[in-house]
């Protein structure tokens, strides 16, 4: 494992702190949980599926001796963030770090995708992220300390045919996160937005996605992506793109028209 550095840099030791990780039943959520538990950070794991979270919690307790609370919840339901916050308040569980990781994508033509699936994704990727940042960010600002990590995407930087709604939700997350970074840093709260590229998780299966040869070439393992996010958080950065090649892809957008960007992304994403 690479040395990721301790989070909470200027805000004290991670020992005894607690992080809430949403979407903790698979993918990047597993990696964030492992990396934070290895630093002695206590955890709250929140996702729809309880069984994989319980298995993860048992494993991390045995390996690192941290306290872990599992909270099964569907965050796509409007108001779920407030419900989760209320449950944690009743248990006197203070959240020092929010890893706003829950989300998923849908691949395909917009009009060929059932509208209810698209709106469910929008609720999770946008509404839940906004509500969670609000209810936990208020407490952090009142205490004068806290960290929030938001998960956007490399697709945040351009419109993407066949990922029209998903890319738009992640553009929101990136813009929202960078704005919050400036709003909250004077109140002791660090907000960092992580932009992963194509990552070896269950994303493709959930999205019903075709993986082109170009995407396979750009694919990263989830551990370095999670490490990049936590490193950027520890340094107080506004945002970070995981991986050298992904940085080059985003940088190249500065030299191409938006129509060229769309055409390129359509070729990369379409079967």
mmCIF file of N, CA, C and O in Angstrom, residues 140-243:
data_model
loop_
_atom_site.group_PDB
_atom_site.id
_atom_site.type_symbol
_atom_site.label_atom_id
_atom_site.label_comp_id
_atom_site.label_asym_id
_atom_site.label_seq_id
_atom_site.Cartn_x
_atom_site.Cartn_y
_atom_site.Cartn_z
ATOM 1 N N UNK A 140 -20.110 20.626 10.870
ATOM 2 C CA UNK A 140 -18.664 20.839 10.777
ATOM 3 C C UNK A 140 -18.327 22.322 10.881
ATOM 4 O O UNK A 140 -17.400 22.708 11.606
ATOM 5 N N UNK A 141 -19.082 23.156 10.176
ATOM 6 C CA UNK A 141 -18.821 24.594 10.214
ATOM 7 C C UNK A 141 -19.036 25.152 11.614
ATOM 8 O O UNK A 141 -18.292 26.028 12.080
ATOM 9 N N UNK A 142 -20.052 24.632 12.312
ATOM 10 C CA UNK A 142 -20.309 25.093 13.686
ATOM 11 C C UNK A 142 -19.163 24.719 14.611
ATOM 12 O O UNK A 142 -18.832 25.464 15.542
ATOM 13 N N UNK A 143 -18.543 23.555 14.388
ATOM 14 C CA UNK A 143 -17.403 23.118 15.206
ATOM 15 C C UNK A 143 -16.101 23.762 14.769
ATOM 16 O O UNK A 143 -15.117 23.723 15.498
ATOM 17 N N UNK A 144 -16.083 24.283 13.534
ATOM 18 C CA UNK A 144 -14.868 24.895 13.002
ATOM 19 C C UNK A 144 -13.867 23.898 12.487
ATOM 20 O O UNK A 144 -12.683 24.229 12.330
ATOM 21 N N UNK A 145 -14.325 22.696 12.168
ATOM 22 C CA UNK A 145 -13.417 21.663 11.654
ATOM 23 C C UNK A 145 -14.210 20.585 10.939
ATOM 24 O O UNK A 145 -15.350 20.286 11.324
ATOM 25 N N UNK A 146 -13.615 20.016 9.902
ATOM 26 C CA UNK A 146 -14.273 18.931 9.175
ATOM 27 C C UNK A 146 -13.726 18.800 7.771
ATOM 28 O O UNK A 146 -13.069 19.712 7.248
ATOM 29 N N UNK A 147 -13.976 17.653 7.158
ATOM 30 C CA UNK A 147 -13.545 17.377 5.789
ATOM 31 C C UNK A 147 -14.686 16.751 5.009
ATOM 32 O O UNK A 147 -15.389 15.878 5.531
ATOM 33 N N UNK A 148 -14.865 17.194 3.774
ATOM 34 C CA UNK A 148 -15.877 16.637 2.881
ATOM 35 C C UNK A 148 -15.201 16.282 1.564
ATOM 36 O O UNK A 148 -14.565 17.144 0.940
ATOM 37 N N UNK A 149 -15.334 15.036 1.154
ATOM 38 C CA UNK A 149 -14.816 14.589 -0.134
ATOM 39 C C UNK A 149 -15.998 14.241 -1.028
ATOM 40 O O UNK A 149 -16.804 13.363 -0.695
ATOM 41 N N UNK A 150 -16.109 14.925 -2.159
ATOM 42 C CA UNK A 150 -17.153 14.659 -3.135
ATOM 43 C C UNK A 150 -16.549 13.882 -4.304
ATOM 44 O O UNK A 150 -15.392 14.092 -4.656
ATOM 45 N N UNK A 151 -17.348 13.014 -4.925
ATOM 46 C CA UNK A 151 -16.856 12.210 -6.030
ATOM 47 C C UNK A 151 -17.571 12.647 -7.303
ATOM 48 O O UNK A 151 -18.771 12.405 -7.484
ATOM 49 N N UNK A 152 -16.839 13.308 -8.183
ATOM 50 C CA UNK A 152 -17.369 13.702 -9.481
ATOM 51 C C UNK A 152 -16.898 12.680 -10.518
ATOM 52 O O UNK A 152 -17.015 11.481 -10.304
ATOM 53 N N UNK A 153 -16.339 13.118 -11.631
ATOM 54 C CA UNK A 153 -15.927 12.205 -12.693
ATOM 55 C C UNK A 153 -15.104 12.974 -13.716
ATOM 56 O O UNK A 153 -15.228 14.202 -13.840
ATOM 57 N N UNK A 154 -14.295 12.250 -14.471
ATOM 58 C CA UNK A 154 -13.630 12.855 -15.619
ATOM 59 C C UNK A 154 -14.664 13.374 -16.615
ATOM 60 O O UNK A 154 -14.403 14.326 -17.349
ATOM 61 N N UNK A 155 -15.851 12.774 -16.620
ATOM 62 C CA UNK A 155 -16.917 13.208 -17.518
ATOM 63 C C UNK A 155 -17.542 14.529 -17.078
ATOM 64 O O UNK A 155 -18.414 15.051 -17.771
ATOM 65 N N UNK A 156 -17.094 15.058 -15.923
ATOM 66 C CA UNK A 156 -17.589 16.359 -15.458
ATOM 67 C C UNK A 156 -17.198 17.494 -16.402
ATOM 68 O O UNK A 156 -17.807 18.560 -16.365
ATOM 69 N N UNK A 157 -16.169 17.260 -17.233
ATOM 70 C CA UNK A 157 -15.556 18.358 -17.973
ATOM 71 C C UNK A 157 -16.129 18.572 -19.368
ATOM 72 O O UNK A 157 -15.724 19.514 -20.052
ATOM 73 N N UNK A 158 -17.041 17.705 -19.812
ATOM 74 C CA UNK A 158 -17.629 17.893 -21.129
ATOM 75 C C UNK A 158 -18.956 17.148 -21.214
ATOM 76 O O UNK A 158 -19.230 16.268 -20.404
ATOM 77 N N UNK A 159 -19.759 17.537 -22.206
ATOM 78 C CA UNK A 159 -20.989 16.796 -22.482
ATOM 79 C C UNK A 159 -20.629 15.457 -23.113
ATOM 80 O O UNK A 159 -19.678 15.369 -23.896
ATOM 81 N N UNK A 160 -21.387 14.402 -22.758
ATOM 82 C CA UNK A 160 -21.025 13.051 -23.203
ATOM 83 C C UNK A 160 -22.253 12.339 -23.767
ATOM 84 O O UNK A 160 -23.099 11.857 -23.008
ATOM 85 N N UNK A 161 -22.393 12.262 -25.079
ATOM 86 C CA UNK A 161 -23.484 11.476 -25.664
ATOM 87 C C UNK A 161 -23.427 10.031 -25.174
ATOM 88 O O UNK A 161 -22.341 9.463 -25.034
ATOM 89 N N UNK A 162 -24.570 9.461 -24.898
ATOM 90 C CA UNK A 162 -24.807 8.127 -24.304
ATOM 91 C C UNK A 162 -24.580 8.122 -22.788
ATOM 92 O O UNK A 162 -24.900 7.135 -22.138
ATOM 93 N N UNK A 163 -24.035 9.200 -22.244
ATOM 94 C CA UNK A 163 -23.974 9.403 -20.795
ATOM 95 C C UNK A 163 -24.501 10.801 -20.471
ATOM 96 O O UNK A 163 -24.000 11.459 -19.554
ATOM 97 N N UNK A 164 -25.507 11.246 -21.220
ATOM 98 C CA UNK A 164 -25.939 12.642 -21.150
ATOM 99 C C UNK A 164 -26.298 13.082 -19.736
ATOM 100 O O UNK A 164 -25.781 14.076 -19.224
ATOM 101 N N UNK A 165 -27.201 12.348 -19.084
ATOM 102 C CA UNK A 165 -27.652 12.751 -17.755
ATOM 103 C C UNK A 165 -26.569 12.506 -16.705
ATOM 104 O O UNK A 165 -26.369 13.335 -15.809
ATOM 105 N N UNK A 166 -25.873 11.373 -16.809
ATOM 106 C CA UNK A 166 -24.830 11.074 -15.812
ATOM 107 C C UNK A 166 -23.738 12.132 -15.834
ATOM 108 O O UNK A 166 -23.342 12.645 -14.778
ATOM 109 N N UNK A 167 -23.213 12.440 -17.024
ATOM 110 C CA UNK A 167 -22.152 13.443 -17.105
ATOM 111 C C UNK A 167 -22.628 14.786 -16.562
ATOM 112 O O UNK A 167 -21.870 15.507 -15.905
ATOM 113 N N UNK A 168 -23.889 15.116 -16.821
ATOM 114 C CA UNK A 168 -24.430 16.376 -16.304
ATOM 115 C C UNK A 168 -24.495 16.377 -14.780
ATOM 116 O O UNK A 168 -24.219 17.401 -14.143
ATOM 117 N N UNK A 169 -24.857 15.237 -14.183
ATOM 118 C CA UNK A 169 -24.885 15.195 -12.715
ATOM 119 C C UNK A 169 -23.494 15.393 -12.135
ATOM 120 O O UNK A 169 -23.329 16.049 -11.101
ATOM 121 N N UNK A 170 -22.497 14.839 -12.792
ATOM 122 C CA UNK A 170 -21.134 14.959 -12.271
ATOM 123 C C UNK A 170 -20.549 16.348 -12.519
ATOM 124 O O UNK A 170 -19.699 16.815 -11.746
ATOM 125 N N UNK A 171 -21.007 17.015 -13.586
ATOM 126 C CA UNK A 171 -20.619 18.412 -13.781
ATOM 127 C C UNK A 171 -21.150 19.266 -12.633
ATOM 128 O O UNK A 171 -20.480 20.184 -12.141
ATOM 129 N N UNK A 172 -22.371 18.955 -12.197
ATOM 130 C CA UNK A 172 -22.934 19.641 -11.025
ATOM 131 C C UNK A 172 -22.060 19.414 -9.795
ATOM 132 O O UNK A 172 -21.735 20.358 -9.052
ATOM 133 N N UNK A 173 -21.676 18.162 -9.550
ATOM 134 C CA UNK A 173 -20.892 17.843 -8.353
ATOM 135 C C UNK A 173 -19.567 18.606 -8.353
ATOM 136 O O UNK A 173 -19.151 19.157 -7.328
ATOM 137 N N UNK A 174 -18.892 18.662 -9.502
ATOM 138 C CA UNK A 174 -17.612 19.365 -9.579
ATOM 139 C C UNK A 174 -17.793 20.852 -9.313
ATOM 140 O O UNK A 174 -17.053 21.447 -8.515
ATOM 141 N N UNK A 175 -18.773 21.472 -9.959
ATOM 142 C CA UNK A 175 -19.015 22.898 -9.755
ATOM 143 C C UNK A 175 -19.432 23.193 -8.318
ATOM 144 O O UNK A 175 -18.937 24.137 -7.682
ATOM 145 N N UNK A 176 -20.324 22.378 -7.802
ATOM 146 C CA UNK A 176 -20.803 22.513 -6.425
ATOM 147 C C UNK A 176 -19.654 22.375 -5.432
ATOM 148 O O UNK A 176 -19.493 23.193 -4.516
ATOM 149 N N UNK A 177 -18.834 21.349 -5.621
ATOM 150 C CA UNK A 177 -17.738 21.088 -4.683
ATOM 151 C C UNK A 177 -16.698 22.180 -4.679
ATOM 152 O O UNK A 177 -16.211 22.598 -3.610
ATOM 153 N N UNK A 178 -16.333 22.683 -5.861
ATOM 154 C CA UNK A 178 -15.317 23.736 -5.906
ATOM 155 C C UNK A 178 -15.841 25.035 -5.297
ATOM 156 O O UNK A 178 -15.085 25.771 -4.642
ATOM 157 N N UNK A 179 -17.119 25.304 -5.473
ATOM 158 C CA UNK A 179 -17.707 26.491 -4.840
ATOM 159 C C UNK A 179 -17.729 26.347 -3.319
ATOM 160 O O UNK A 179 -17.379 27.286 -2.579
ATOM 161 N N UNK A 180 -18.124 25.150 -2.836
ATOM 162 C CA UNK A 180 -18.129 24.922 -1.390
ATOM 163 C C UNK A 180 -16.727 25.005 -0.806
ATOM 164 O O UNK A 180 -16.552 25.426 0.343
ATOM 165 N N UNK A 181 -15.734 24.592 -1.583
ATOM 166 C CA UNK A 181 -14.346 24.688 -1.107
ATOM 167 C C UNK A 181 -14.026 26.116 -0.681
ATOM 168 O O UNK A 181 -13.447 26.344 0.390
ATOM 169 N N UNK A 182 -14.419 27.092 -1.504
ATOM 170 C CA UNK A 182 -14.139 28.488 -1.171
ATOM 171 C C UNK A 182 -15.063 29.014 -0.081
ATOM 172 O O UNK A 182 -14.647 29.820 0.757
ATOM 173 N N UNK A 183 -16.316 28.574 -0.074
ATOM 174 C CA UNK A 183 -17.256 29.050 0.936
ATOM 175 C C UNK A 183 -16.886 28.583 2.342
ATOM 176 O O UNK A 183 -17.017 29.342 3.306
ATOM 177 N N UNK A 184 -16.469 27.329 2.470
ATOM 178 C CA UNK A 184 -16.326 26.726 3.797
ATOM 179 C C UNK A 184 -14.917 26.736 4.369
ATOM 180 O O UNK A 184 -14.742 26.487 5.558
ATOM 181 N N UNK A 185 -13.905 27.033 3.544
ATOM 182 C CA UNK A 185 -12.545 26.949 4.079
ATOM 183 C C UNK A 185 -12.292 27.980 5.174
ATOM 184 O O UNK A 185 -11.495 27.734 6.085
ATOM 185 N N UNK A 186 -12.971 29.129 5.115
ATOM 186 C CA UNK A 186 -12.802 30.133 6.163
ATOM 187 C C UNK A 186 -13.484 29.713 7.463
ATOM 188 O O UNK A 186 -13.278 30.335 8.500
ATOM 189 N N UNK A 187 -14.293 28.638 7.389
ATOM 190 C CA UNK A 187 -14.985 28.142 8.576
ATOM 191 C C UNK A 187 -14.383 26.834 9.066
ATOM 192 O O UNK A 187 -14.988 26.110 9.864
ATOM 193 N N UNK A 188 -13.190 26.521 8.576
ATOM 194 C CA UNK A 188 -12.454 25.362 9.069
ATOM 195 C C UNK A 188 -12.811 24.049 8.408
ATOM 196 O O UNK A 188 -12.392 22.990 8.873
ATOM 197 N N UNK A 189 -13.589 24.087 7.321
ATOM 198 C CA UNK A 189 -14.043 22.861 6.655
ATOM 199 C C UNK A 189 -13.373 22.757 5.291
ATOM 200 O O UNK A 189 -13.465 23.677 4.473
ATOM 201 N N UNK A 190 -12.696 21.647 5.057
ATOM 202 C CA UNK A 190 -12.054 21.389 3.762
ATOM 203 C C UNK A 190 -13.025 20.624 2.873
ATOM 204 O O UNK A 190 -13.572 19.598 3.287
ATOM 205 N N UNK A 191 -13.240 21.116 1.666
ATOM 206 C CA UNK A 191 -14.075 20.423 0.672
ATOM 207 C C UNK A 191 -13.226 20.146 -0.555
ATOM 208 O O UNK A 191 -12.679 21.082 -1.158
ATOM 209 N N UNK A 192 -13.104 18.888 -0.908
ATOM 210 C CA UNK A 192 -12.312 18.463 -2.061
ATOM 211 C C UNK A 192 -13.182 17.612 -2.976
ATOM 212 O O UNK A 192 -13.953 16.784 -2.503
ATOM 213 N N UNK A 193 -13.046 17.812 -4.277
ATOM 214 C CA UNK A 193 -13.789 17.008 -5.250
ATOM 215 C C UNK A 193 -12.820 16.135 -6.032
ATOM 216 O O UNK A 193 -11.877 16.642 -6.646
ATOM 217 N N UNK A 194 -13.057 14.842 -6.003
ATOM 218 C CA UNK A 194 -12.252 13.862 -6.728
ATOM 219 C C UNK A 194 -12.916 13.550 -8.065
ATOM 220 O O UNK A 194 -14.124 13.266 -8.110
ATOM 221 N N UNK A 195 -12.142 13.591 -9.137
ATOM 222 C CA UNK A 195 -12.648 13.283 -10.476
ATOM 223 C C UNK A 195 -11.938 12.036 -11.007
ATOM 224 O O UNK A 195 -10.855 12.133 -11.591
ATOM 225 N N UNK A 196 -12.524 10.855 -10.806
ATOM 226 C CA UNK A 196 -11.928 9.644 -11.364
ATOM 227 C C UNK A 196 -12.238 9.530 -12.859
ATOM 228 O O UNK A 196 -13.263 10.015 -13.332
ATOM 229 N N UNK A 197 -11.345 8.860 -13.571
ATOM 230 C CA UNK A 197 -11.670 8.430 -14.919
ATOM 231 C C UNK A 197 -12.289 7.043 -14.840
ATOM 232 O O UNK A 197 -12.864 6.658 -13.822
ATOM 233 N N UNK A 198 -12.157 6.285 -15.923
ATOM 234 C CA UNK A 198 -12.713 4.934 -15.923
ATOM 235 C C UNK A 198 -11.955 4.083 -14.914
ATOM 236 O O UNK A 198 -10.730 4.002 -14.942
ATOM 237 N N UNK A 199 -12.696 3.469 -13.997
ATOM 238 C CA UNK A 199 -12.105 2.755 -12.871
ATOM 239 C C UNK A 199 -12.659 1.340 -12.812
ATOM 240 O O UNK A 199 -13.823 1.111 -13.127
ATOM 241 N N UNK A 200 -11.829 0.426 -12.395
ATOM 242 C CA UNK A 200 -12.194 -0.998 -12.342
ATOM 243 C C UNK A 200 -13.074 -1.265 -11.124
ATOM 244 O O UNK A 200 -12.620 -1.735 -10.079
ATOM 245 N N UNK A 201 -14.347 -0.943 -11.264
ATOM 246 C CA UNK A 201 -15.337 -1.190 -10.208
ATOM 247 C C UNK A 201 -16.550 -1.852 -10.854
ATOM 248 O O UNK A 201 -16.494 -2.292 -11.994
ATOM 249 N N UNK A 202 -17.662 -1.884 -10.143
ATOM 250 C CA UNK A 202 -18.893 -2.426 -10.710
ATOM 251 C C UNK A 202 -19.689 -1.400 -11.498
ATOM 252 O O UNK A 202 -20.847 -1.662 -11.858
ATOM 253 N N UNK A 203 -19.073 -0.245 -11.789
ATOM 254 C CA UNK A 203 -19.790 0.842 -12.462
ATOM 255 C C UNK A 203 -20.347 0.409 -13.813
ATOM 256 O O UNK A 203 -21.506 0.663 -14.140
ATOM 257 N N UNK A 204 -19.529 -0.257 -14.632
ATOM 258 C CA UNK A 204 -19.949 -0.614 -15.988
ATOM 259 C C UNK A 204 -21.150 -1.550 -15.981
ATOM 260 O O UNK A 204 -22.094 -1.383 -16.761
ATOM 261 N N UNK A 205 -21.113 -2.538 -15.100
ATOM 262 C CA UNK A 205 -22.221 -3.494 -15.028
ATOM 263 C C UNK A 205 -23.506 -2.787 -14.612
ATOM 264 O O UNK A 205 -24.580 -3.031 -15.178
ATOM 265 N N UNK A 206 -23.411 -1.879 -13.624
ATOM 266 C CA UNK A 206 -24.595 -1.157 -13.166
ATOM 267 C C UNK A 206 -25.129 -0.210 -14.228
ATOM 268 O O UNK A 206 -26.336 0.007 -14.351
ATOM 269 N N UNK A 207 -24.208 0.369 -15.015
ATOM 270 C CA UNK A 207 -24.606 1.343 -16.028
ATOM 271 C C UNK A 207 -25.064 0.683 -17.316
ATOM 272 O O UNK A 207 -25.650 1.346 -18.180
ATOM 273 N N UNK A 208 -24.796 -0.606 -17.474
ATOM 274 C CA UNK A 208 -25.086 -1.269 -18.737
ATOM 275 C C UNK A 208 -24.181 -0.766 -19.841
ATOM 276 O O UNK A 208 -24.600 -0.565 -20.983
ATOM 277 N N UNK A 209 -22.901 -0.570 -19.497
ATOM 278 C CA UNK A 209 -21.984 0.125 -20.391
ATOM 279 C C UNK A 209 -21.149 -0.828 -21.241
ATOM 280 O O UNK A 209 -20.767 -1.914 -20.804
ATOM 281 N N UNK A 210 -20.843 -0.376 -22.451
ATOM 282 C CA UNK A 210 -19.854 -1.004 -23.320
ATOM 283 C C UNK A 210 -18.498 -0.381 -22.986
ATOM 284 O O UNK A 210 -18.380 0.838 -22.855
ATOM 285 N N UNK A 211 -17.465 -1.204 -22.849
ATOM 286 C CA UNK A 211 -16.122 -0.700 -22.542
ATOM 287 C C UNK A 211 -15.271 -0.804 -23.803
ATOM 288 O O UNK A 211 -14.904 -1.906 -24.233
ATOM 289 N N UNK A 212 -14.967 0.323 -24.391
ATOM 290 C CA UNK A 212 -14.190 0.360 -25.623
ATOM 291 C C UNK A 212 -12.719 0.074 -25.341
ATOM 292 O O UNK A 212 -12.262 0.161 -24.185
ATOM 293 N N UNK A 213 -11.940 -0.276 -26.373
ATOM 294 C CA UNK A 213 -10.498 -0.479 -26.172
ATOM 295 C C UNK A 213 -9.802 0.742 -25.558
ATOM 296 O O UNK A 213 -8.901 0.599 -24.739
ATOM 297 N N UNK A 214 -10.226 1.945 -25.952
ATOM 298 C CA UNK A 214 -9.626 3.151 -25.379
ATOM 299 C C UNK A 214 -9.897 3.237 -23.884
ATOM 300 O O UNK A 214 -8.996 3.561 -23.095
ATOM 301 N N UNK A 215 -11.138 2.936 -23.484
ATOM 302 C CA UNK A 215 -11.455 2.977 -22.063
ATOM 303 C C UNK A 215 -10.667 1.917 -21.296
ATOM 304 O O UNK A 215 -10.228 2.160 -20.176
ATOM 305 N N UNK A 216 -10.507 0.743 -21.869
ATOM 306 C CA UNK A 216 -9.719 -0.295 -21.207
ATOM 307 C C UNK A 216 -8.292 0.189 -20.969
ATOM 308 O O UNK A 216 -7.696 -0.078 -19.933
ATOM 309 N N UNK A 217 -7.762 0.898 -21.946
ATOM 310 C CA UNK A 217 -6.391 1.399 -21.835
ATOM 311 C C UNK A 217 -6.268 2.446 -20.725
ATOM 312 O O UNK A 217 -5.236 2.530 -20.051
ATOM 313 N N UNK A 218 -7.323 3.223 -20.544
ATOM 314 C CA UNK A 218 -7.305 4.291 -19.538
ATOM 315 C C UNK A 218 -7.742 3.817 -18.148
ATOM 316 O O UNK A 218 -7.671 4.589 -17.194
ATOM 317 N N UNK A 219 -8.199 2.568 -18.028
ATOM 318 C CA UNK A 219 -8.776 2.100 -16.775
ATOM 319 C C UNK A 219 -7.750 2.077 -15.648
ATOM 320 O O UNK A 219 -6.621 1.602 -15.814
ATOM 321 N N UNK A 220 -8.167 2.583 -14.470
ATOM 322 C CA UNK A 220 -7.335 2.561 -13.271
ATOM 323 C C UNK A 220 -7.906 1.574 -12.260
ATOM 324 O O UNK A 220 -9.114 1.310 -12.234
ATOM 325 N N UNK A 221 -7.037 1.059 -11.416
ATOM 326 C CA UNK A 221 -7.486 0.273 -10.280
ATOM 327 C C UNK A 221 -8.104 1.228 -9.251
ATOM 328 O O UNK A 221 -7.720 2.402 -9.163
ATOM 329 N N UNK A 222 -9.065 0.739 -8.440
ATOM 330 C CA UNK A 222 -9.745 1.649 -7.508
ATOM 331 C C UNK A 222 -8.868 2.173 -6.379
ATOM 332 O O UNK A 222 -9.067 3.298 -5.924
ATOM 333 N N UNK A 223 -7.877 1.393 -5.919
ATOM 334 C CA UNK A 223 -7.072 1.850 -4.776
ATOM 335 C C UNK A 223 -6.323 3.149 -5.069
ATOM 336 O O UNK A 223 -6.400 4.098 -4.265
ATOM 337 N N UNK A 224 -5.597 3.266 -6.192
ATOM 338 C CA UNK A 224 -4.918 4.548 -6.460
ATOM 339 C C UNK A 224 -5.876 5.719 -6.613
ATOM 340 O O UNK A 224 -5.522 6.859 -6.283
ATOM 341 N N UNK A 225 -7.071 5.466 -7.109
ATOM 342 C CA UNK A 225 -8.069 6.538 -7.249
ATOM 343 C C UNK A 225 -8.486 7.048 -5.866
ATOM 344 O O UNK A 225 -8.517 8.261 -5.615
ATOM 345 N N UNK A 226 -8.795 6.114 -4.970
ATOM 346 C CA UNK A 226 -9.181 6.508 -3.612
ATOM 347 C C UNK A 226 -8.029 7.213 -2.897
ATOM 348 O O UNK A 226 -8.234 8.194 -2.180
ATOM 349 N N UNK A 227 -6.819 6.712 -3.095
ATOM 350 C CA UNK A 227 -5.653 7.355 -2.490
ATOM 351 C C UNK A 227 -5.492 8.787 -2.988
ATOM 352 O O UNK A 227 -5.182 9.697 -2.197
ATOM 353 N N UNK A 228 -5.709 8.993 -4.287
ATOM 354 C CA UNK A 228 -5.592 10.338 -4.846
ATOM 355 C C UNK A 228 -6.589 11.292 -4.186
ATOM 356 O O UNK A 228 -6.266 12.449 -3.892
ATOM 357 N N UNK A 229 -7.802 10.809 -3.946
ATOM 358 C CA UNK A 229 -8.804 11.645 -3.308
ATOM 359 C C UNK A 229 -8.433 12.015 -1.888
ATOM 360 O O UNK A 229 -8.546 13.181 -1.481
ATOM 361 N N UNK A 230 -7.972 11.035 -1.109
ATOM 362 C CA UNK A 230 -7.619 11.305 0.285
ATOM 363 C C UNK A 230 -6.349 12.153 0.389
ATOM 364 O O UNK A 230 -6.234 12.995 1.296
ATOM 365 N N UNK A 231 -5.412 11.963 -0.531
ATOM 366 C CA UNK A 231 -4.219 12.811 -0.534
ATOM 367 C C UNK A 231 -4.592 14.265 -0.802
ATOM 368 O O UNK A 231 -4.094 15.187 -0.137
ATOM 369 N N UNK A 232 -5.469 14.478 -1.790
ATOM 370 C CA UNK A 232 -5.890 15.842 -2.110
ATOM 371 C C UNK A 232 -6.650 16.472 -0.953
ATOM 372 O O UNK A 232 -6.501 17.661 -0.654
ATOM 373 N N UNK A 233 -7.476 15.675 -0.276
ATOM 374 C CA UNK A 233 -8.206 16.163 0.891
ATOM 375 C C UNK A 233 -7.244 16.585 1.994
ATOM 376 O O UNK A 233 -7.417 17.628 2.623
ATOM 377 N N UNK A 234 -6.215 15.775 2.214
ATOM 378 C CA UNK A 234 -5.253 16.084 3.273
ATOM 379 C C UNK A 234 -4.467 17.354 2.979
ATOM 380 O O UNK A 234 -3.997 18.032 3.890
ATOM 381 N N UNK A 235 -4.330 17.676 1.698
ATOM 382 C CA UNK A 235 -3.600 18.878 1.293
ATOM 383 C C UNK A 235 -4.508 20.090 1.126
ATOM 384 O O UNK A 235 -4.033 21.180 0.778
ATOM 385 N N UNK A 236 -5.799 19.891 1.328
ATOM 386 C CA UNK A 236 -6.741 21.000 1.235
ATOM 387 C C UNK A 236 -6.999 21.489 -0.169
ATOM 388 O O UNK A 236 -7.355 22.653 -0.376
ATOM 389 N N UNK A 237 -6.881 20.601 -1.154
ATOM 390 C CA UNK A 237 -7.097 21.005 -2.540
ATOM 391 C C UNK A 237 -8.588 21.125 -2.847
ATOM 392 O O UNK A 237 -9.411 20.426 -2.273
ATOM 393 N N UNK A 238 -8.902 21.973 -3.808
ATOM 394 C CA UNK A 238 -10.298 22.132 -4.224
ATOM 395 C C UNK A 238 -10.763 20.925 -5.024
ATOM 396 O O UNK A 238 -11.903 20.465 -4.869
ATOM 397 N N UNK A 239 -9.907 20.398 -5.893
ATOM 398 C CA UNK A 239 -10.286 19.255 -6.717
ATOM 399 C C UNK A 239 -9.036 18.542 -7.201
ATOM 400 O O UNK A 239 -7.931 19.102 -7.171
ATOM 401 N N UNK A 240 -9.234 17.306 -7.642
ATOM 402 C CA UNK A 240 -8.119 16.518 -8.167
ATOM 403 C C UNK A 240 -8.661 15.543 -9.199
ATOM 404 O O UNK A 240 -9.757 15.000 -9.046
ATOM 405 N N UNK A 241 -7.908 15.343 -10.270
ATOM 406 C CA UNK A 241 -8.202 14.312 -11.263
ATOM 407 C C UNK A 241 -7.251 13.160 -10.991
ATOM 408 O O UNK A 241 -6.038 13.353 -10.893
ATOM 409 N N UNK A 242 -7.781 11.966 -10.866
ATOM 410 C CA UNK A 242 -6.951 10.799 -10.553
ATOM 411 C C UNK A 242 -6.291 10.279 -11.823
ATOM 412 O O UNK A 242 -6.965 9.984 -12.803
ATOM 413 N N UNK A 243 -4.965 10.169 -11.801
ATOM 414 C CA UNK A 243 -4.239 9.541 -12.896
ATOM 415 C C UNK A 243 -3.674 10.532 -13.902
ATOM 416 O O UNK A 243 -4.332 11.487 -14.309
#
